[in-house]
Amino acid sequence: MKIGEIYKILDEISPFASQEEWDNSGLLVGSFEACAQRVYLSLDVDDELLDEAQPNSLIITHHPLIFKGLKSLNLDKYPSSLIAKMMAKNLSLIAMHTNYDLSHLNEYVLSEILGFTPKGRDGFLLYADVNLSFDELCVSVKDKFKLEILRVVKAQKNERIGRLALCTGSGGDLIGEVRADVFLTGDIKYHQALEAAHNNLNLIDIGHFESERYFGESLAKYLQNLAIPTIISNSKNPFSYS
């Protein structure tokens, strides 16, 4: 199946034109005229995925492997080392990043993973009505995301959570725009947490990898009718906890 044909299907699912200006979603490695014999879905590209992937395949990731402009190709260093392995096996790469956050991933995580019904959207912020205490919500989040610990900011004392906001990945820069009792996102920085605490906004850091690892399974259901196999092969979290 031609890469261009698959790209057209992906563009209908989640238009690449809707990505943020700073993003780099789209075809990053390969040619629209090249043919793929199978598709791999993953949050990121890593060595393990490239070792597993069969030649003449297409990899679709959430995060772009090539994000900023490359001034050189040092084949001993990331990301050039991975690009070299891809070219040696004739692997193509398409990234669906902020366009897919907007169209599908945030809603999938809110509804399918957390079990809440979306009740409004403001850009990357997705809202839901809940009726839980902060502690009850934390227990539920840990269970649904299979987390042992959470980083939290409990800004409201002894109040129930009425409205929840979610942004998967790294949404700390949106804290000033949140209109909710609690904000779930990842990669929260110290000063962002301080801002939330002073502005009476509860925070739950659900992790970047942990909140976006559902990319493959959320996209796979839209690719069931492809004429080639689709394989979910998620990347590994670079962080470990000790």
Tab-separated table of C-alpha atoms in Angstrom:
chain	number	residue	atom	x	y	z
A	1	MET	CA	0.000	0.000	0.000
A	2	LYS	CA	1.426	3.395	-0.936
A	3	ILE	CA	2.461	5.738	1.871
A	4	GLY	CA	0.531	8.518	0.150
A	5	GLU	CA	-2.688	6.491	0.343
A	6	ILE	CA	-2.216	5.885	4.061
A	7	TYR	CA	-1.336	9.537	4.624
A	8	LYS	CA	-4.614	10.568	2.974
A	9	ILE	CA	-6.560	8.267	5.312
A	10	LEU	CA	-4.747	9.684	8.348
A	11	ASP	CA	-5.404	13.235	7.160
A	12	GLU	CA	-9.122	12.464	6.995
A	13	ILE	CA	-9.027	11.028	10.518
A	14	SER	CA	-7.066	13.941	11.967
A	15	PRO	CA	-6.179	16.781	9.556
A	16	PHE	CA	-2.477	17.587	9.590
A	17	ALA	CA	-3.319	21.228	8.853
A	18	SER	CA	-4.745	21.555	12.394
A	19	GLN	CA	-1.337	21.023	14.040
A	20	GLU	CA	0.267	23.867	15.976
A	21	GLU	CA	2.688	26.184	14.143
A	22	TRP	CA	5.640	24.901	16.175
A	23	ASP	CA	4.785	21.244	15.557
A	24	ASN	CA	6.293	18.906	12.947
A	25	SER	CA	3.584	16.348	12.224
A	26	GLY	CA	3.366	14.665	8.832
A	27	LEU	CA	5.658	12.495	6.717
A	28	LEU	CA	9.115	12.775	8.309
A	29	VAL	CA	11.000	9.884	6.689
A	30	GLY	CA	10.193	8.236	3.378
A	31	SER	CA	8.302	9.006	0.174
A	32	PHE	CA	4.610	9.244	-0.638
A	33	GLU	CA	5.287	6.970	-3.601
A	34	ALA	CA	6.948	4.253	-1.495
A	35	CYS	CA	4.961	1.149	-0.537
A	36	ALA	CA	4.508	-0.276	2.963
A	37	GLN	CA	3.763	-3.906	3.719
A	38	ARG	CA	2.662	-3.260	7.316
A	39	VAL	CA	2.085	-0.425	9.794
A	40	TYR	CA	3.472	-0.040	13.322
A	41	LEU	CA	1.811	2.326	15.816
A	42	SER	CA	3.861	3.720	18.696
A	43	LEU	CA	4.142	6.743	20.959
A	44	ASP	CA	7.798	7.213	19.918
A	45	VAL	CA	10.494	5.678	17.756
A	46	ASP	CA	13.188	3.819	19.673
A	47	ASP	CA	15.839	1.179	18.987
A	48	GLU	CA	13.653	-1.670	20.202
A	49	LEU	CA	10.878	-0.770	17.774
A	50	LEU	CA	13.325	-0.461	14.867
A	51	ASP	CA	14.855	-3.842	15.684
A	52	GLU	CA	11.361	-5.388	15.740
A	53	ALA	CA	10.026	-3.679	12.605
A	54	GLN	CA	10.092	-5.630	9.368
A	55	PRO	CA	11.671	-3.923	6.323
A	56	ASN	CA	9.413	-1.925	3.996
A	57	SER	CA	7.068	-0.877	6.790
A	58	LEU	CA	5.466	2.383	7.902
A	59	ILE	CA	5.790	3.605	11.489
A	60	ILE	CA	3.150	6.033	12.758
A	61	THR	CA	4.082	7.790	15.996
A	62	HIS	CA	2.521	10.456	18.148
A	63	HIS	CA	5.749	12.352	18.850
A	64	PRO	CA	7.782	13.618	15.879
A	65	LEU	CA	11.274	12.087	15.800
A	66	ILE	CA	12.496	15.159	13.908
A	67	PHE	CA	11.248	18.141	15.853
A	68	LYS	CA	13.761	20.945	15.497
A	69	GLY	CA	15.853	21.552	12.399
A	70	LEU	CA	18.817	19.188	12.064
A	71	LYS	CA	22.079	20.961	11.243
A	72	SER	CA	24.013	17.731	10.878
A	73	LEU	CA	23.519	13.969	10.779
A	74	ASN	CA	25.740	12.464	13.463
A	75	LEU	CA	24.890	8.796	13.041
A	76	ASP	CA	26.193	7.994	16.516
A	77	LYS	CA	23.670	10.289	18.231
A	78	TYR	CA	19.885	10.465	18.607
A	79	PRO	CA	17.867	11.155	16.481
A	80	SER	CA	20.199	10.696	13.489
A	81	SER	CA	21.153	7.192	14.655
A	82	LEU	CA	17.508	6.137	14.450
A	83	ILE	CA	17.007	7.770	11.067
A	84	ALA	CA	19.978	5.796	9.728
A	85	LYS	CA	18.479	2.513	10.978
A	86	MET	CA	15.152	3.394	9.403
A	87	MET	CA	16.710	4.118	6.021
A	88	ALA	CA	18.720	0.891	6.135
A	89	LYS	CA	15.472	-1.085	6.535
A	90	ASN	CA	13.425	1.136	4.211
A	91	LEU	CA	11.133	2.239	7.024
A	92	SER	CA	8.911	5.288	6.600
A	93	LEU	CA	7.715	7.533	9.427
A	94	ILE	CA	4.607	9.652	9.886
A	95	ALA	CA	3.965	11.657	13.078
A	96	MET	CA	0.499	12.681	14.313
A	97	HIS	CA	1.103	15.004	17.238
A	98	THR	CA	-0.887	18.129	18.122
A	99	ASN	CA	-3.423	17.484	15.375
A	100	TYR	CA	-4.228	14.112	16.983
A	101	ASP	CA	-4.290	15.587	20.495
A	102	LEU	CA	-7.006	17.961	19.326
A	103	SER	CA	-9.044	15.472	17.341
A	104	HIS	CA	-8.821	12.230	19.317
A	105	LEU	CA	-6.272	11.545	22.054
A	106	ASN	CA	-7.530	13.871	24.793
A	107	GLU	CA	-11.081	12.640	24.329
A	108	TYR	CA	-10.010	8.987	24.225
A	109	VAL	CA	-8.120	9.277	27.511
A	110	LEU	CA	-10.892	11.231	29.225
A	111	SER	CA	-13.696	8.899	28.175
A	112	GLU	CA	-12.149	5.474	27.562
A	113	ILE	CA	-9.433	5.474	30.234
A	114	LEU	CA	-10.794	7.743	32.973
A	115	GLY	CA	-14.450	6.993	32.257
A	116	PHE	CA	-15.717	10.591	32.236
A	117	THR	CA	-18.093	12.115	29.688
A	118	PRO	CA	-16.608	15.134	27.863
A	119	LYS	CA	-18.603	18.288	28.607
A	120	GLY	CA	-16.861	21.025	26.682
A	121	ARG	CA	-13.592	21.845	24.961
A	122	ASP	CA	-11.308	24.861	24.774
A	123	GLY	CA	-8.460	24.077	22.399
A	124	PHE	CA	-6.320	21.401	24.028
A	125	LEU	CA	-8.351	21.571	27.245
A	126	LEU	CA	-11.137	19.022	27.546
A	127	TYR	CA	-13.639	19.304	30.399
A	128	ALA	CA	-15.833	16.891	32.341
A	129	ASP	CA	-18.234	17.170	35.278
A	130	VAL	CA	-17.329	15.000	38.260
A	131	ASN	CA	-18.592	14.705	41.793
A	132	LEU	CA	-15.682	13.367	43.816
A	133	SER	CA	-13.453	14.506	46.602
A	134	PHE	CA	-9.869	15.269	45.597
A	135	ASP	CA	-8.641	12.157	47.395
A	136	GLU	CA	-11.266	9.970	45.712
A	137	LEU	CA	-10.237	11.335	42.320
A	138	CYS	CA	-6.571	10.619	43.032
A	139	VAL	CA	-7.356	7.012	43.921
A	140	SER	CA	-9.332	6.630	40.690
A	141	VAL	CA	-6.587	8.221	38.557
A	142	LYS	CA	-3.922	5.975	40.055
A	143	ASP	CA	-6.061	2.929	39.363
A	144	LYS	CA	-7.017	3.868	35.782
A	145	PHE	CA	-3.475	4.863	34.756
A	146	LYS	CA	-1.884	2.068	36.821
A	147	LEU	CA	0.321	4.497	38.746
A	148	GLU	CA	1.897	3.830	42.129
A	149	ILE	CA	2.417	7.490	43.003
A	150	LEU	CA	1.050	10.867	41.926
A	151	ARG	CA	2.464	14.373	42.122
A	152	VAL	CA	-0.388	16.626	43.190
A	153	VAL	CA	-1.171	20.154	44.272
A	154	LYS	CA	-4.099	20.191	46.674
A	155	ALA	CA	-5.028	23.860	46.514
A	156	GLN	CA	-8.635	23.571	47.649
A	157	LYS	CA	-9.084	22.241	51.159
A	158	ASN	CA	-11.968	19.894	51.908
A	159	GLU	CA	-13.969	20.814	48.790
A	160	ARG	CA	-15.473	18.392	46.290
A	161	ILE	CA	-14.379	18.428	42.684
A	162	GLY	CA	-17.136	19.654	40.398
A	163	ARG	CA	-15.330	20.249	37.107
A	164	LEU	CA	-12.221	18.582	35.750
A	165	ALA	CA	-9.910	19.696	32.938
A	166	LEU	CA	-7.575	17.369	31.044
A	167	CYS	CA	-4.696	17.829	28.625
A	168	THR	CA	-2.594	14.767	27.876
A	169	GLY	CA	1.168	15.116	27.510
A	170	SER	CA	2.645	18.391	28.706
A	171	GLY	CA	-0.037	20.981	29.419
A	172	GLY	CA	1.497	23.067	32.185
A	173	ASP	CA	1.591	26.198	30.041
A	174	LEU	CA	-2.231	26.095	29.916
A	175	ILE	CA	-2.696	26.440	33.675
A	176	GLY	CA	-3.707	30.103	33.388
A	177	GLU	CA	-6.473	29.181	30.930
A	178	VAL	CA	-8.031	26.365	32.978
A	179	ARG	CA	-11.560	26.996	34.237
A	180	ALA	CA	-12.063	24.006	36.505
A	181	ASP	CA	-11.517	22.740	40.044
A	182	VAL	CA	-8.751	20.329	39.053
A	183	PHE	CA	-6.377	20.028	36.084
A	184	LEU	CA	-4.913	16.700	34.959
A	185	THR	CA	-1.803	16.880	32.774
A	186	GLY	CA	1.872	15.890	32.725
A	187	ASP	CA	5.318	17.475	33.029
A	188	ILE	CA	4.167	20.085	35.546
A	189	LYS	CA	7.023	22.433	36.491
A	190	TYR	CA	7.664	23.893	39.942
A	191	HIS	CA	6.571	27.457	39.135
A	192	GLN	CA	3.477	26.189	37.345
A	193	ALA	CA	2.550	24.264	40.470
A	194	LEU	CA	3.159	27.403	42.536
A	195	GLU	CA	0.897	29.416	40.238
A	196	ALA	CA	-1.872	26.830	40.532
A	197	ALA	CA	-1.603	26.662	44.317
A	198	HIS	CA	-1.968	30.440	44.664
A	199	ASN	CA	-4.855	30.525	42.186
A	200	ASN	CA	-6.810	27.807	43.985
A	201	LEU	CA	-6.449	25.213	41.208
A	202	ASN	CA	-5.878	21.591	42.154
A	203	LEU	CA	-3.329	19.752	40.004
A	204	ILE	CA	-2.707	16.069	39.323
A	205	ASP	CA	0.433	15.239	37.333
A	206	ILE	CA	-0.492	12.144	35.320
A	207	GLY	CA	2.839	11.958	33.498
A	208	HIS	CA	3.693	12.617	29.877
A	209	PHE	CA	4.315	9.036	28.787
A	210	GLU	CA	1.616	7.668	31.072
A	211	SER	CA	-1.116	9.894	29.621
A	212	GLU	CA	-0.147	9.477	25.948
A	213	ARG	CA	0.779	5.796	25.752
A	214	TYR	CA	-2.760	5.116	24.497
A	215	PHE	CA	-1.996	6.692	21.115
A	216	GLY	CA	-1.597	3.366	19.325
A	217	GLU	CA	-4.723	1.720	20.648
A	218	SER	CA	-6.825	4.832	20.047
A	219	LEU	CA	-5.709	5.106	16.407
A	220	ALA	CA	-5.757	1.383	15.589
A	221	LYS	CA	-9.549	1.141	15.490
A	222	TYR	CA	-9.646	3.648	12.617
A	223	LEU	CA	-7.166	1.585	10.581
A	224	GLN	CA	-8.915	-1.788	10.741
A	225	ASN	CA	-9.800	-1.678	7.053
A	226	LEU	CA	-6.267	-1.090	5.779
A	227	ALA	CA	-5.136	-3.655	3.230
A	228	ILE	CA	-2.009	-4.323	5.310
A	229	PRO	CA	-1.498	-5.439	8.957
A	230	THR	CA	-1.499	-2.810	11.730
A	231	ILE	CA	0.640	-3.597	14.782
A	232	ILE	CA	0.590	-1.728	18.102
A	233	SER	CA	4.166	-1.660	19.398
A	234	ASN	CA	4.467	0.991	22.063
A	235	SER	CA	7.756	2.572	23.058
A	236	LYS	CA	9.185	2.309	26.571
A	237	ASN	CA	9.074	5.039	29.196
A	238	PRO	CA	12.608	6.486	29.476
A	239	PHE	CA	11.988	7.160	33.181
A	240	SER	CA	12.155	4.549	35.913
A	241	TYR	CA	11.418	5.065	39.596
A	242	SER	CA	13.481	3.865	42.534
